[in-house]
C-alpha cells in the first residue's frame, strides 16, 4: 500500500478521522454493553449470597 | 395460531440463554464483514468523479445514520408492545436499545460534519435533515434521562415508553426530510426497489457494511438485554443456575 | 373493553395525536423548514427584503468571473427559469464549480450599472456547495457524459433532418 493511497489526495484527514471515530464508537459499545451485563451478574450473585446467609442465620437462630 | 414458542422465548431464562448463545454468532461475523468493507471502501473501490476520495466516508456515515433510525423504531415498537401487553421482556429490549442508538446517532452526526466540511464548506447547517437528526439525539438522551429519574423499574418502563412512542413521529420526518423540502443534504443513495444512485462498482462495501452494522447492533443488544433481564428478575430461582 | 384493549387504544391515540400535531406544525412551518429558496421564488416576491436568506440553484455554465488579485468572485445562480447574480469574497468549498448546485446566504442589493437590465444582485457572505446522491467513478461519469452528448447530437441532427424538406 503506497503513501498516496493512505493520503487520499487532500481528504486523508477527513476520511481517516471518520473511520477512527466509528472504530472508537463501536469499541465503546462492545465494552460498555459487556460491562453492564457483568455488573448485573455480580449484583445478582451478591443478592443470592445475601439470601443464603440470611437463611443460614435464620436457621441458627431457630436451632 | 400457536404462540407457545413465543411465550417460551419470551420467558426470561430462555431469552437470557438465547441471547448469550446468539451473541458470538452476530459479533464475530459482523467484525469480519466490517474489516472487509472498510478495506474495500478505503482502498479497492474507485474514487467518486466529483468528491474524489472524500466520498469514502459514506461507508461509515450511511450505516451509522440508518441504524440510528432503525434502532429508534425498534425501541419505540418494543416499548409499545411492553405497554400494551405488559410484557417485561419488551421493556427490557427497549431499555437495551437506547445506548447503541445514541452512539449510532452521535457517529452519524460526527461523520456527517467531517464530511460536510470539505464538500459543502461547513461543519454544520440548519438543514432539515441535519436538524431532525439532532432532535433524534435529544430524544435518545431524553429517554435515557427519563429512565434514570425513576427508582421503580415498572414506572420507568411506562413513562419512557410514552416518550419513545411520541418521538416515533420524528423517524419518517428524518427519512423524508430530503424529499419534502429544499435541503443542503442530498437525497437517498440506496433504494430497496428501483435503481440505486451509487455505481454498481461502489455499492458492495456499503451493503456489506449495512448488514455488518445490523448484526453488530444485534450482538450489543444481546449483552444489553441480558443485563436488563438480570436487573428485572430480582428473586427468580433460575438466576442461581445461570449465574453460578 | 378489556384493560388490554384500553391500553392499545391509549397507544394508538398517542401516535395519532402526535402525528396530527406534527402534520399541522410542519404544514404551518413549511416555508421556514426549507433550507433555501430558488431564483423563481425571488422573482415571485417570496424573498425577504433587507434580510439575509439562503438562495439555492445551479451555478450557470460560463458565468463565473474571478477578479484577479483578490478573492472576489461573481457568478450567476439559475433554476433554469430565473437567474440571480451573486458576488462573494472568500474561500469557496472544493465542490464549487460551474454546473454545480450551491446554496448561498446573503442579501439582495441594488444592482450595479455593469449588470444587464433586470438582473438581480445578491451580496453573499457564505457559499455552500451541494452535491447530489449520484456516486460513480470518473470513467463512468466520463462515458455517461459522452453518451449524453452523442444522444444530444443525434437528436439535433435528426431534428434538423426532419425539419429539412
XYZ file of C-alpha atoms in Angstrom:
472
model
C 0.000 0.000 0.000
C 1.535 3.282 -1.032
C 1.508 6.534 0.905
C -0.653 8.091 -1.781
C -3.408 5.553 -1.129
C -3.351 6.448 2.575
C -3.318 10.181 1.963
C -6.357 10.153 -0.342
C -5.446 13.382 -2.040
C -6.183 16.169 0.407
C -9.015 14.263 2.116
C -6.995 11.750 4.141
C -7.515 13.589 7.435
C -11.287 13.698 6.980
C -11.694 10.109 5.820
C -9.388 8.602 8.434
C -10.875 10.579 11.299
C -14.348 9.317 10.319
C -13.214 5.709 10.323
C -11.312 6.285 13.565
C -14.329 7.816 15.291
C -16.510 4.939 14.130
C -13.991 2.435 15.493
C -13.935 4.221 18.845
C -17.742 4.337 18.987
C -18.174 0.665 18.183
C -15.442 -0.437 20.604
C -17.088 1.657 23.300
C -20.373 -0.135 22.627
C -18.804 -3.582 22.880
C -17.139 -2.837 26.202
C -19.974 -0.792 27.691
C -22.563 -3.472 26.931
C -20.325 -6.229 28.276
C -19.581 -4.247 31.414
C -23.297 -3.637 32.015
C -24.005 -7.354 31.840
C -21.060 -8.289 34.063
C -22.109 -5.665 36.577
C -25.624 -7.133 36.752
C -24.193 -10.651 37.086
C -22.116 -9.514 40.074
C -25.153 -7.833 41.631
C -27.214 -10.979 41.158
C -24.509 -13.127 42.739
C -24.354 -10.788 45.693
C -28.119 -10.936 46.137
C -28.030 -14.726 46.080
C -25.201 -14.839 48.607
C -27.020 -12.483 50.931
C -30.206 -14.535 50.675
C -28.281 -17.687 51.572
C -26.605 -16.002 54.521
C -29.838 -14.698 55.937
C -31.345 -18.157 55.548
C -28.442 -19.621 57.491
C -28.694 -17.109 60.295
C -32.441 -17.788 60.409
C -31.773 -21.443 60.888
C -29.089 -20.794 63.516
C -31.424 -18.580 65.480
C -34.158 -21.165 65.358
C -31.988 -24.088 66.452
C -52.071 -19.599 15.704
C -49.766 -21.359 18.094
C -47.963 -18.877 20.299
C -46.294 -21.394 22.597
C -42.854 -20.879 21.066
C -43.227 -17.152 21.501
C -44.115 -17.337 25.165
C -41.289 -19.765 25.679
C -38.771 -17.464 24.027
C -40.178 -14.511 25.899
C -39.667 -16.156 29.265
C -36.639 -14.548 30.910
C -34.476 -17.663 31.390
C -34.923 -18.795 27.791
C -34.374 -15.305 26.428
C -31.254 -14.955 28.562
C -29.774 -18.239 27.375
C -30.777 -17.485 23.793
C -29.136 -14.046 23.839
C -25.967 -15.467 25.389
C -25.729 -18.143 22.711
C -26.558 -15.806 19.847
C -24.117 -13.008 20.682
C -20.841 -14.501 19.319
C -22.602 -15.605 16.123
C -23.508 -11.994 15.470
C -20.437 -10.231 16.821
C -17.572 -12.054 15.091
C -19.054 -12.258 11.590
C -20.016 -8.593 11.834
C -16.426 -7.655 12.751
C -15.056 -9.652 9.821
C -17.539 -8.020 7.461
C -16.658 -4.559 8.781
C -12.963 -5.217 8.254
C -13.539 -6.335 4.678
C -15.929 -3.482 3.902
C -13.531 -0.902 5.383
C -10.660 -2.254 3.359
C -12.710 -2.340 0.165
C -14.255 1.059 0.824
C -10.927 2.718 1.587
C -8.634 1.106 -0.973
C -10.430 -1.028 -3.540
C -13.431 0.868 -4.895
C -12.669 3.724 -7.306
C -12.902 7.378 -6.197
C -16.015 9.421 -6.983
C -15.936 11.627 -10.083
C -16.770 14.761 -8.069
C -15.868 14.167 -4.446
C -12.778 12.068 -5.213
C -11.666 10.181 -2.094
C -13.785 12.181 0.346
C -16.879 10.144 -0.579
C -15.316 7.094 1.134
C -16.854 8.466 4.334
C -20.191 7.179 3.005
C -19.275 3.629 4.038
C -19.402 4.534 7.723
C -21.760 7.517 7.642
C -24.754 5.874 5.947
C -24.729 2.664 8.049
C -24.484 4.689 11.280
C -27.301 7.004 10.206
C -29.602 4.237 9.034
C -29.006 2.295 12.246
C -29.836 5.375 14.302
C -33.315 5.340 12.718
C -33.739 1.563 12.782
C -32.790 1.279 16.453
C -35.173 4.058 17.461
C -38.043 2.412 15.568
C -37.285 -0.868 17.262
C -37.084 0.806 20.665
C -40.449 2.521 20.207
C -42.171 -0.618 18.898
C -40.762 -2.715 21.757
C -41.881 -0.054 24.225
C -45.371 -0.051 22.680
C -45.602 -3.847 22.936
C -44.439 -3.661 26.534
C -47.043 -1.021 27.281
C -49.968 -2.869 25.701
C -49.228 -6.463 26.687
C -47.440 -5.638 29.972
C -44.507 -7.633 28.700
C -41.363 -7.182 30.773
C -39.091 -8.577 28.096
C -40.270 -6.000 25.553
C -39.465 -3.205 28.004
C -36.072 -4.822 28.553
C -35.425 -4.762 24.794
C -36.429 -1.100 24.614
C -34.121 -0.235 27.503
C -31.246 -2.102 25.846
C -31.716 -0.182 22.577
C -31.010 3.291 23.890
C -27.238 3.087 24.336
C -26.380 1.712 20.867
C -28.967 4.045 19.350
C -27.335 7.071 20.952
C -23.871 6.021 19.796
C -25.062 5.455 16.214
C -26.708 8.899 16.186
C -23.572 10.596 17.504
C -21.486 8.778 14.873
C -23.879 9.773 12.095
C -23.744 13.438 13.158
C -19.971 13.455 13.670
C -19.033 11.719 10.420
C -21.584 13.889 8.621
C -19.934 17.025 9.978
C -16.476 15.805 8.973
C -17.790 15.006 5.503
C -19.629 18.316 5.225
C -16.618 20.498 5.958
C -14.586 19.732 2.803
C -17.571 19.117 0.488
C -20.257 21.623 1.450
C -17.890 24.070 3.059
C -19.462 23.913 6.536
C -19.352 21.563 9.517
C -22.974 22.170 10.300
C -26.007 23.714 8.632
C -29.535 24.114 9.973
C -30.770 21.932 7.185
C -33.976 19.875 7.733
C -32.168 16.520 7.610
C -29.408 17.599 10.000
C -31.783 19.333 12.385
C -34.176 16.381 12.639
C -31.265 14.001 13.213
C -30.107 16.265 16.034
C -33.635 16.073 17.500
C -33.280 12.283 17.354
C -30.161 12.548 19.508
C -32.089 14.634 22.051
C -34.892 12.051 22.042
C -32.407 9.291 22.861
C -30.817 11.420 25.605
C -34.236 12.370 26.970
C -35.257 8.720 27.055
C -32.109 7.878 28.999
C -32.608 10.718 31.444
C -36.277 9.851 31.976
C -35.414 6.220 32.695
C -32.700 7.247 35.134
C -35.079 9.536 37.040
C -37.268 6.654 38.314
C -36.242 4.241 41.048
C -39.047 1.843 40.254
C -38.347 -0.083 37.032
C -42.026 -0.584 36.207
C -42.752 3.124 36.317
C -39.580 3.931 34.398
C -40.694 1.451 31.726
C -44.133 3.008 31.308
C -43.023 6.636 31.339
C -40.149 6.098 28.926
C -42.380 4.030 26.629
C -44.687 7.013 26.195
C -41.719 9.233 25.345
C -40.399 6.663 22.849
C -43.799 6.473 21.134
C -44.135 10.249 20.978
C -40.673 10.528 19.416
C -41.502 7.901 16.797
C -43.112 10.615 14.671
C -39.649 12.068 14.087
C -38.470 8.975 12.185
C -40.486 9.449 8.951
C -39.720 13.171 9.129
C -35.974 12.437 9.133
C -36.373 9.916 6.340
C -38.395 12.139 4.035
C -36.863 15.498 5.009
C -34.732 15.453 1.863
C -37.811 14.757 -0.289
C -40.283 17.194 1.254
C -38.106 20.285 1.451
C -35.219 22.009 -0.265
C -32.194 20.977 1.689
C -28.448 21.012 1.564
C -28.319 17.301 2.225
C -28.614 15.163 -0.893
C -31.366 12.628 -1.474
C -31.161 8.943 -0.659
C -28.490 6.833 -2.306
C -29.735 3.300 -1.822
C -33.095 2.152 -2.972
C -34.707 -1.135 -1.988
C -36.852 -1.105 -5.116
C -35.631 0.585 -8.239
C -32.212 1.837 -9.127
C -29.692 3.000 -6.554
C -27.835 6.151 -7.435
C -24.452 4.737 -6.479
C -22.489 3.000 -9.201
C -22.511 -0.844 -9.013
C -18.711 -0.864 -8.662
C -19.008 1.057 -5.367
C -22.096 -0.448 -3.788
C -20.735 -3.730 -2.352
C -18.833 -2.260 0.651
C -21.863 -0.141 1.511
C -24.278 -3.085 1.522
C -21.870 -5.302 3.462
C -21.279 -2.515 5.992
C -25.032 -2.009 6.447
C -25.520 -5.716 7.184
C -22.451 -5.717 9.441
C -23.790 -2.779 11.473
C -27.141 -4.544 11.808
C -25.520 -7.726 13.111
C -23.184 -5.738 15.346
C -26.180 -3.998 16.879
C -27.749 -7.428 17.422
C -24.680 -8.532 19.372
C -24.719 -5.378 21.510
C -28.443 -5.826 22.089
C -27.814 -9.372 23.354
C -25.496 -8.094 26.102
C -27.743 -5.183 26.983
C -30.781 -7.433 27.089
C -29.057 -9.881 29.445
C -28.184 -7.009 31.773
C -31.782 -5.765 31.714
C -33.200 -9.255 32.354
C -30.937 -9.776 35.353
C -31.935 -6.421 36.760
C -35.637 -7.155 36.363
C -35.641 -10.704 37.747
C -34.553 -9.871 41.245
C -35.507 -13.034 43.042
C -36.062 -15.670 40.395
C -34.734 -19.161 41.102
C -33.317 -19.582 37.605
C -30.757 -16.895 38.356
C -28.993 -19.344 40.640
C -28.373 -21.736 37.807
C -27.488 -19.169 35.157
C -25.114 -17.136 37.261
C -23.253 -19.707 39.315
C -63.338 -3.405 26.606
C -60.610 -5.285 28.385
C -57.753 -3.396 30.027
C -55.508 -4.571 27.226
C -57.785 -3.033 24.620
C -57.804 0.174 26.607
C -54.009 0.250 26.565
C -53.984 -0.450 22.824
C -56.314 2.466 22.322
C -54.061 4.596 24.509
C -51.000 3.803 22.367
C -52.971 4.359 19.146
C -54.206 7.718 20.460
C -50.673 8.835 21.358
C -49.456 8.007 17.857
C -52.467 9.650 16.221
C -52.297 12.813 18.328
C -48.573 13.278 17.882
C -48.591 12.665 14.142
C -51.547 15.020 13.660
C -49.799 17.693 15.683
C -46.580 17.168 13.734
C -48.508 17.314 10.470
C -50.126 20.643 11.351
C -46.863 22.035 12.649
C -44.945 21.071 9.533
C -47.615 22.426 7.207
C -47.605 25.709 9.113
C -43.830 25.842 9.109
C -43.476 24.678 5.537
C -41.860 27.854 4.237
C -39.484 28.073 7.174
C -38.374 24.471 7.041
C -36.963 24.974 3.555
C -33.238 25.347 3.845
C -33.179 27.668 0.857
C -35.376 29.275 -1.773
C -34.693 29.312 -5.522
C -34.411 32.217 -8.013
C -38.025 31.727 -9.168
C -39.173 32.332 -5.577
C -37.202 35.578 -5.554
C -38.935 36.710 -8.730
C -42.290 35.668 -7.261
C -41.587 38.099 -4.399
C -41.015 35.424 -1.774
C -37.537 36.647 -0.805
C -37.271 38.658 2.399
C -36.284 42.257 1.853
C -33.384 43.784 3.800
C -32.716 40.493 5.499
C -30.297 37.675 4.679
C -31.728 34.462 3.258
C -30.428 31.372 1.518
C -30.679 31.030 -2.207
C -30.115 27.707 -3.931
C -29.625 26.714 -7.544
C -27.117 25.808 -10.172
C -24.017 27.840 -10.981
C -24.631 28.782 -14.595
C -22.098 27.462 -17.109
C -19.608 30.116 -18.123
C -20.845 32.675 -15.596
C -18.022 32.508 -13.053
C -15.806 35.589 -13.101
C -12.856 35.883 -10.763
C -11.261 39.218 -10.094
C -7.547 38.799 -10.378
C -5.566 39.675 -7.285
C -8.272 39.276 -4.664
C -10.740 36.625 -3.628
C -13.823 38.287 -5.071
C -15.878 36.160 -7.364
C -19.065 36.725 -9.340
C -21.354 34.057 -10.713
C -24.967 33.520 -11.738
C -27.325 31.157 -9.888
C -30.089 29.706 -12.007
C -33.022 27.354 -11.539
C -33.432 27.215 -15.327
C -36.341 29.655 -15.164
C -34.826 32.696 -13.441
C -31.371 33.920 -12.566
C -29.720 35.886 -9.789
C -26.173 37.255 -9.945
C -24.114 36.643 -6.817
C -20.971 38.356 -5.587
C -18.874 36.790 -2.878
C -15.499 37.334 -1.278
C -13.879 34.425 0.464
C -12.882 30.811 0.265
C -15.051 28.515 -1.828
C -15.756 24.859 -0.991
C -13.933 22.228 -3.041
C -17.031 21.187 -4.926
C -17.769 24.703 -6.196
C -17.654 24.764 -9.998
C -19.808 25.692 -12.950
C -22.838 23.473 -13.297
C -22.732 22.590 -9.588
C -25.615 23.030 -7.158
C -24.885 25.660 -4.499
C -26.633 27.362 -1.615
C -25.538 30.922 -0.877
C -26.534 33.090 2.076
C -26.761 36.792 1.592
C -28.834 39.903 0.979
C -30.288 41.387 -2.189
C -28.706 44.743 -3.038
C -29.244 47.428 -5.643
C -27.846 46.072 -8.929
C -24.738 47.871 -10.151
C -24.637 49.563 -13.531
C -22.417 46.969 -15.181
C -25.095 44.264 -14.852
C -27.660 43.721 -17.623
C -31.089 45.297 -17.164
C -33.479 43.459 -14.839
C -30.762 41.283 -13.311
C -30.911 40.929 -9.522
C -27.748 41.103 -7.432
C -27.030 39.316 -4.197
C -24.106 40.019 -1.908
C -23.257 36.676 -0.315
C -21.399 36.034 2.915
C -21.464 32.250 2.675
C -21.319 29.826 -0.233
C -22.048 26.143 0.351
C -21.737 23.540 -2.382
C -24.447 20.934 -2.754
C -23.735 17.537 -4.114
C -26.258 15.091 -5.456
C -26.795 11.476 -4.447
C -25.005 10.106 -7.515
C -21.720 8.397 -6.805
C -19.697 6.985 -9.674
C -16.085 6.528 -10.763
C -14.597 9.224 -13.027
C -14.511 6.965 -16.082
C -18.209 6.091 -15.709
C -19.068 9.786 -15.394
C -16.968 10.441 -18.476
C -18.702 7.792 -20.586
C -22.103 8.899 -19.293
C -21.319 12.419 -20.414
C -20.209 11.159 -23.810
C -23.338 9.092 -24.455
C -25.365 12.066 -23.289
C -23.547 14.353 -25.747
C -23.848 11.789 -28.546
C -27.567 11.415 -27.928
C -27.992 15.171 -27.920
C -26.052 15.410 -31.167
C -28.151 12.647 -32.701
C -31.317 14.375 -31.544
C -30.265 17.680 -33.018
C -29.143 16.136 -36.316
C -32.286 14.021 -36.613
C -34.267 17.134 -35.699
C -32.660 19.128 -38.464
C -33.118 16.190 -40.840
C -36.854 16.111 -40.290
C -37.054 19.875 -40.388
C -35.374 19.901 -43.777
C -37.795 19.225 -46.621
